[in-house]
């Protein structure tokens, strides 16, 4: 069963946006998807509450002790085939180790700024020490303006880590407007979000692999 963890120790990098979109992609493929939210802000859980009944179903995932952001990974109910876990800022130590022990894939969302890059470097070093050998890892550039010096620095940084840059997602109001309706790129007519779907092509292949 694919269990995809979305993590970065820095806040405001787009973890919830990426988590909901990944869950939406899997749901659009007909999978039984569970979206977990370990962040105290519970952004993904709020998004789920906004999701219309006509959209492909995605269910929520509670932590073992019932305290948002505090519990260990819960045992999955029967029937779930794909899991996505949205994590909070500062998600390190024992909680990170527990999540990685269950994960099959880890995505690190990263913005193309020097502050985000340096903050993420130590986190990636921690992951290398904690992660199982079979964990698949990749980086997704968030709010990246193509053909800029910052974008090039992001590519060079990811390459230096020996990790794949799975996608560079542009800054667009499409994500904002869809999130307000509990929807994703994969829930609407493709022509409405054609440019954005094109940026997901390689990332979707990686998710399905």
GROMACS .gro file of N, CA, C and O in nm, residues 53-136:
model
  336
   53UNK      N    1  -1.988   1.611  -0.204
   53UNK     CA    2  -2.017   1.468  -0.216
   53UNK      C    3  -2.007   1.416  -0.359
   53UNK      O    4  -1.997   1.295  -0.379
   54UNK      N    5  -2.008   1.508  -0.456
   54UNK     CA    6  -1.996   1.465  -0.595
   54UNK      C    7  -1.853   1.436  -0.637
   54UNK      O    8  -1.830   1.374  -0.741
   55UNK      N    9  -1.757   1.479  -0.555
   55UNK     CA   10  -1.616   1.456  -0.587
   55UNK      C   11  -1.575   1.315  -0.545
   55UNK      O   12  -1.639   1.252  -0.461
   56UNK      N   13  -1.466   1.265  -0.605
   56UNK     CA   14  -1.414   1.132  -0.568
   56UNK      C   15  -1.387   1.129  -0.417
   56UNK      O   16  -1.323   1.221  -0.365
   57UNK      N   17  -1.435   1.028  -0.347
   57UNK     CA   18  -1.427   1.028  -0.200
   57UNK      C   19  -1.285   1.014  -0.146
   57UNK      O   20  -1.202   0.941  -0.199
   58UNK      N   21  -1.259   1.089  -0.038
   58UNK     CA   22  -1.134   1.081   0.038
   58UNK      C   23  -1.176   1.085   0.184
   58UNK      O   24  -1.253   1.171   0.225
   59UNK      N   25  -1.124   0.992   0.265
   59UNK     CA   26  -1.162   0.989   0.406
   59UNK      C   27  -1.048   1.043   0.491
   59UNK      O   28  -0.931   1.044   0.451
   60UNK      N   29  -1.081   1.089   0.612
   60UNK     CA   30  -0.981   1.141   0.704
   60UNK      C   31  -0.912   1.031   0.781
   60UNK      O   32  -0.959   0.917   0.787
   61UNK      N   33  -0.800   1.066   0.845
   61UNK     CA   34  -0.718   0.970   0.917
   61UNK      C   35  -0.682   1.028   1.053
   61UNK      O   36  -0.612   1.129   1.060
   62UNK      N   37  -0.729   0.969   1.160
   62UNK     CA   38  -0.702   1.018   1.294
   62UNK      C   39  -0.574   0.956   1.350
   62UNK      O   40  -0.537   0.844   1.317
   63UNK      N   41  -0.510   1.032   1.441
   63UNK     CA   42  -0.395   0.979   1.512
   63UNK      C   43  -0.442   0.886   1.624
   63UNK      O   44  -0.556   0.892   1.669
   64UNK      N   45  -0.353   0.802   1.671
   64UNK     CA   46  -0.388   0.700   1.771
   64UNK      C   47  -0.448   0.760   1.898
   64UNK      O   48  -0.550   0.716   1.948
   65UNK      N   49  -0.386   0.866   1.954
   65UNK     CA   50  -0.432   0.919   2.081
   65UNK      C   51  -0.539   1.027   2.066
   65UNK      O   52  -0.584   1.084   2.164
   66UNK      N   53  -0.577   1.056   1.942
   66UNK     CA   54  -0.684   1.152   1.918
   66UNK      C   55  -0.642   1.297   1.929
   66UNK      O   56  -0.723   1.387   1.906
   67UNK      N   57  -0.517   1.323   1.963
   67UNK     CA   58  -0.470   1.461   1.974
   67UNK      C   59  -0.402   1.502   1.845
   67UNK      O   60  -0.301   1.444   1.808
   68UNK      N   61  -0.457   1.601   1.773
   68UNK     CA   62  -0.398   1.641   1.645
   68UNK      C   63  -0.251   1.677   1.661
   68UNK      O   64  -0.213   1.755   1.747
   69UNK      N   65  -0.169   1.618   1.575
   69UNK     CA   66  -0.028   1.650   1.576
   69UNK      C   67   0.052   1.583   1.685
   69UNK      O   68   0.172   1.606   1.697
   70UNK      N   69  -0.012   1.499   1.768
   70UNK     CA   70   0.060   1.444   1.883
   70UNK      C   71   0.073   1.292   1.878
   70UNK      O   72   0.162   1.236   1.940
   71UNK      N   73  -0.014   1.225   1.806
   71UNK     CA   74  -0.016   1.080   1.812
   71UNK      C   75   0.077   1.013   1.713
   71UNK      O   76   0.133   1.075   1.625
   72UNK      N   77   0.089   0.881   1.732
   72UNK     CA   78   0.162   0.802   1.635
   72UNK      C   79   0.070   0.766   1.520
   72UNK      O   80  -0.051   0.788   1.526
   73UNK      N   81   0.129   0.709   1.416
   73UNK     CA   82   0.049   0.673   1.300
   73UNK      C   83  -0.053   0.565   1.339
   73UNK      O   84  -0.018   0.464   1.398
   74UNK      N   85  -0.177   0.589   1.306
   74UNK     CA   86  -0.284   0.497   1.342
   74UNK      C   87  -0.285   0.375   1.252
   74UNK      O   88  -0.238   0.380   1.139
   75UNK      N   89  -0.339   0.266   1.305
   75UNK     CA   90  -0.358   0.148   1.224
   75UNK      C   91  -0.467   0.175   1.121
   75UNK      O   92  -0.573   0.229   1.153
   76UNK      N   93  -0.440   0.139   0.998
   76UNK     CA   94  -0.533   0.170   0.890
   76UNK      C   95  -0.651   0.074   0.889
   76UNK      O   96  -0.634  -0.046   0.907
   77UNK      N   97  -0.771   0.126   0.863
   77UNK     CA   98  -0.886   0.038   0.852
   77UNK      C   99  -0.882  -0.041   0.723
   77UNK      O  100  -0.812  -0.005   0.628
   78UNK      N  101  -0.958  -0.148   0.718
   78UNK     CA  102  -0.963  -0.230   0.598
   78UNK      C  103  -1.027  -0.152   0.483
   78UNK      O  104  -1.116  -0.070   0.505
   79UNK      N  105  -0.982  -0.182   0.364
   79UNK     CA  106  -1.040  -0.119   0.247
   79UNK      C  107  -0.962  -0.002   0.193
   79UNK      O  108  -0.978   0.037   0.077
   80UNK      N  109  -0.875   0.058   0.275
   80UNK     CA  110  -0.793   0.170   0.228
   80UNK      C  111  -0.678   0.116   0.143
   80UNK      O  112  -0.612   0.020   0.180
   81UNK      N  113  -0.656   0.179   0.028
   81UNK     CA  114  -0.549   0.133  -0.062
   81UNK      C  115  -0.435   0.233  -0.074
   81UNK      O  116  -0.323   0.195  -0.107
   82UNK      N  117  -0.463   0.362  -0.050
   82UNK     CA  118  -0.361   0.466  -0.064
   82UNK      C  119  -0.375   0.567   0.049
   82UNK      O  120  -0.487   0.608   0.083
   83UNK      N  121  -0.262   0.607   0.107
   83UNK     CA  122  -0.261   0.698   0.222
   83UNK      C  123  -0.169   0.816   0.195
   83UNK      O  124  -0.059   0.800   0.141
   84UNK      N  125  -0.216   0.935   0.234
   84UNK     CA  126  -0.134   1.056   0.228
   84UNK      C  127  -0.134   1.119   0.366
   84UNK      O  128  -0.239   1.134   0.428
   85UNK      N  129  -0.016   1.156   0.416
   85UNK     CA  130  -0.004   1.216   0.549
   85UNK      C  131   0.055   1.356   0.538
   85UNK      O  132   0.167   1.374   0.493
   86UNK      N  133  -0.023   1.455   0.580
   86UNK     CA  134   0.020   1.594   0.586
   86UNK      C  135   0.080   1.619   0.724
   86UNK      O  136   0.015   1.592   0.826
   87UNK      N  137   0.202   1.669   0.730
   87UNK     CA  138   0.271   1.686   0.857
   87UNK      C  139   0.292   1.834   0.891
   87UNK      O  140   0.291   1.919   0.803
   88UNK      N  141   0.312   1.865   1.020
   88UNK     CA  142   0.329   2.004   1.061
   88UNK      C  143   0.472   2.054   1.048
   88UNK      O  144   0.565   1.975   1.027
   89UNK      N  145   0.490   2.184   1.064
   89UNK     CA  146   0.624   2.240   1.076
   89UNK      C  147   0.689   2.184   1.201
   89UNK      O  148   0.621   2.155   1.300
   90UNK      N  149   0.819   2.168   1.198
   90UNK     CA  150   0.889   2.114   1.314
   90UNK      C  151   0.865   1.967   1.338
   90UNK      O  152   0.885   1.918   1.449
   91UNK      N  153   0.823   1.895   1.234
   91UNK     CA  154   0.794   1.752   1.246
   91UNK      C  155   0.926   1.676   1.241
   91UNK      O  156   0.975   1.638   1.134
   92UNK      N  157   0.986   1.652   1.357
   92UNK     CA  158   1.117   1.589   1.365
   92UNK      C  159   1.118   1.486   1.478
   92UNK      O  160   1.016   1.459   1.540
   93UNK      N  161   1.235   1.428   1.502
   93UNK     CA  162   1.252   1.338   1.614
   93UNK      C  163   1.170   1.212   1.605
   93UNK      O  164   1.158   1.149   1.500
   94UNK      N  165   1.108   1.173   1.718
   94UNK     CA  166   1.036   1.046   1.727
   94UNK      C  167   0.916   1.040   1.634
   94UNK      O  168   0.887   0.936   1.574
   95UNK      N  169   0.843   1.152   1.621
   95UNK     CA  170   0.726   1.152   1.533
   95UNK      C  171   0.767   1.132   1.388
   95UNK      O  172   0.702   1.061   1.313
   96UNK      N  173   0.875   1.198   1.347
   96UNK     CA  174   0.925   1.182   1.211
   96UNK      C  175   0.970   1.038   1.188
   96UNK      O  176   0.938   0.977   1.085
   97UNK      N  177   1.042   0.982   1.284
   97UNK     CA  178   1.090   0.845   1.272
   97UNK      C  179   0.974   0.748   1.257
   97UNK      O  180   0.978   0.655   1.176
   98UNK      N  181   0.868   0.768   1.335
   98UNK     CA  182   0.751   0.682   1.330
   98UNK      C  183   0.682   0.691   1.193
   98UNK      O  184   0.643   0.590   1.135
   99UNK      N  185   0.669   0.813   1.142
   99UNK     CA  186   0.605   0.831   1.011
   99UNK      C  187   0.687   0.768   0.900
   99UNK      O  188   0.633   0.702   0.811
  100UNK      N  189   0.818   0.784   0.906
  100UNK     CA  190   0.904   0.729   0.803
  100UNK      C  191   0.904   0.576   0.806
  100UNK      O  192   0.920   0.512   0.702
  101UNK      N  193   0.885   0.519   0.926
  101UNK     CA  194   0.882   0.373   0.937
  101UNK      C  195   0.762   0.315   0.863
  101UNK      O  196   0.766   0.201   0.816
  102UNK      N  197   0.655   0.392   0.851
  102UNK     CA  198   0.535   0.346   0.782
  102UNK      C  199   0.534   0.387   0.635
  102UNK      O  200   0.462   0.327   0.555
  103UNK      N  201   0.611   0.488   0.600
  103UNK     CA  202   0.602   0.548   0.467
  103UNK      C  203   0.666   0.462   0.359
  103UNK      O  204   0.765   0.392   0.383
  104UNK      N  205   0.609   0.470   0.241
  104UNK     CA  206   0.672   0.411   0.123
  104UNK      C  207   0.732   0.519   0.034
  104UNK      O  208   0.827   0.495  -0.040
  105UNK      N  209   0.676   0.641   0.045
  105UNK     CA  210   0.726   0.754  -0.033
  105UNK      C  211   0.727   0.879   0.054
  105UNK      O  212   0.636   0.899   0.137
  106UNK      N  213   0.827   0.962   0.035
  106UNK     CA  214   0.837   1.089   0.107
  106UNK      C  215   0.856   1.200   0.004
  106UNK      O  216   0.944   1.194  -0.081
  107UNK      N  217   0.769   1.302   0.014
  107UNK     CA  218   0.783   1.420  -0.073
  107UNK      C  219   0.815   1.540   0.015
  107UNK      O  220   0.745   1.566   0.114
  108UNK      N  221   0.919   1.614  -0.022
  108UNK     CA  222   0.958   1.734   0.051
  108UNK      C  223   0.924   1.854  -0.037
  108UNK      O  224   0.991   1.879  -0.137
  109UNK      N  225   0.820   1.931  -0.002
  109UNK     CA  226   0.792   2.053  -0.077
  109UNK      C  227   0.892   2.161  -0.038
  109UNK      O  228   0.926   2.177   0.079
  110UNK      N  229   0.940   2.235  -0.136
  110UNK     CA  230   1.047   2.331  -0.111
  110UNK      C  231   1.033   2.452  -0.201
  110UNK      O  232   1.019   2.438  -0.323
  111UNK      N  233   1.034   2.570  -0.141
  111UNK     CA  234   1.031   2.693  -0.220
  111UNK      C  235   1.171   2.733  -0.260
  111UNK      O  236   1.269   2.698  -0.195
  112UNK      N  237   1.180   2.809  -0.369
  112UNK     CA  238   1.311   2.844  -0.427
  112UNK      C  239   1.367   2.970  -0.363
  112UNK      O  240   1.395   3.068  -0.431
  113UNK      N  241   1.385   2.966  -0.231
  113UNK     CA  242   1.450   3.079  -0.162
  113UNK      C  243   1.567   3.024  -0.082
  113UNK      O  244   1.565   2.909  -0.038
  114UNK      N  245   1.666   3.106  -0.063
  114UNK     CA  246   1.786   3.061   0.008
  114UNK      C  247   1.752   3.021   0.151
  114UNK      O  248   1.811   2.928   0.207
  115UNK      N  249   1.655   3.087   0.214
  115UNK     CA  250   1.617   3.056   0.352
  115UNK      C  251   1.552   2.919   0.361
  115UNK      O  252   1.581   2.842   0.452
  116UNK      N  253   1.463   2.890   0.267
  116UNK     CA  254   1.398   2.759   0.267
  116UNK      C  255   1.497   2.648   0.239
  116UNK      O  256   1.491   2.540   0.298
  117UNK      N  257   1.587   2.673   0.146
  117UNK     CA  258   1.685   2.572   0.107
  117UNK      C  259   1.775   2.536   0.225
  117UNK      O  260   1.797   2.418   0.256
  118UNK      N  261   1.827   2.637   0.294
  118UNK     CA  262   1.918   2.609   0.406
  118UNK      C  263   1.843   2.545   0.523
  118UNK      O  264   1.897   2.459   0.592
  119UNK      N  265   1.717   2.585   0.546
  119UNK     CA  266   1.639   2.527   0.655
  119UNK      C  267   1.609   2.380   0.628
  119UNK      O  268   1.598   2.299   0.720
  120UNK      N  269   1.597   2.346   0.501
  120UNK     CA  270   1.560   2.209   0.464
  120UNK      C  271   1.680   2.116   0.462
  120UNK      O  272   1.665   1.994   0.478
  121UNK      N  273   1.799   2.168   0.446
  121UNK     CA  274   1.918   2.084   0.436
  121UNK      C  275   1.938   1.998   0.561
  121UNK      O  276   1.961   1.876   0.552
  122UNK      N  277   1.926   2.058   0.678
  122UNK     CA  278   1.943   1.983   0.802
  122UNK      C  279   1.834   1.877   0.817
  122UNK      O  280   1.859   1.767   0.866
  123UNK      N  281   1.712   1.910   0.774
  123UNK     CA  282   1.601   1.816   0.780
  123UNK      C  283   1.628   1.694   0.692
  123UNK      O  284   1.605   1.580   0.733
  124UNK      N  285   1.678   1.717   0.574
  124UNK     CA  286   1.709   1.606   0.483
  124UNK      C  287   1.822   1.520   0.537
  124UNK      O  288   1.822   1.398   0.519
  125UNK      N  289   1.916   1.581   0.605
  125UNK     CA  290   2.023   1.503   0.670
  125UNK      C  291   1.965   1.414   0.779
  125UNK      O  292   2.007   1.298   0.796
  126UNK      N  293   1.866   1.466   0.854
  126UNK     CA  294   1.801   1.386   0.959
  126UNK      C  295   1.725   1.269   0.897
  126UNK      O  296   1.728   1.157   0.947
  127UNK      N  297   1.658   1.296   0.785
  127UNK     CA  298   1.582   1.191   0.718
  127UNK      C  299   1.675   1.078   0.672
  127UNK      O  300   1.642   0.960   0.686
  128UNK      N  301   1.789   1.113   0.620
  128UNK     CA  302   1.883   1.012   0.574
  128UNK      C  303   1.926   0.920   0.688
  128UNK      O  304   1.953   0.801   0.668
  129UNK      N  305   1.932   0.976   0.809
  129UNK     CA  306   1.973   0.897   0.925
  129UNK      C  307   1.859   0.809   0.977
  129UNK      O  308   1.883   0.704   1.035
  130UNK      N  309   1.735   0.853   0.955
  130UNK     CA  310   1.620   0.783   1.012
  130UNK      C  311   1.546   0.693   0.914
  130UNK      O  312   1.484   0.595   0.954
  131UNK      N  313   1.551   0.727   0.786
  131UNK     CA  314   1.464   0.661   0.688
  131UNK      C  315   1.510   0.519   0.657
  131UNK      O  316   1.630   0.490   0.650
  132UNK      N  317   1.414   0.429   0.636
  132UNK     CA  318   1.447   0.294   0.588
  132UNK      C  319   1.511   0.303   0.449
  132UNK      O  320   1.486   0.397   0.374
  133UNK      N  321   1.589   0.202   0.415
  133UNK     CA  322   1.660   0.206   0.287
  133UNK      C  323   1.566   0.204   0.167
  133UNK      O  324   1.600   0.257   0.061
  134UNK      N  325   1.450   0.143   0.184
  134UNK     CA  326   1.359   0.130   0.069
  134UNK      C  327   1.266   0.249   0.051
  134UNK      O  328   1.179   0.248  -0.035
  135UNK      N  329   1.281   0.354   0.134
  135UNK     CA  330   1.195   0.471   0.122
  135UNK      C  331   1.230   0.549  -0.005
  135UNK      O  332   1.344   0.586  -0.027
  136UNK      N  333   1.130   0.575  -0.088
  136UNK     CA  334   1.148   0.657  -0.207
  136UNK      C  335   1.129   0.803  -0.168
  136UNK      O  336   1.030   0.839  -0.107
   0.00000   0.00000   0.00000
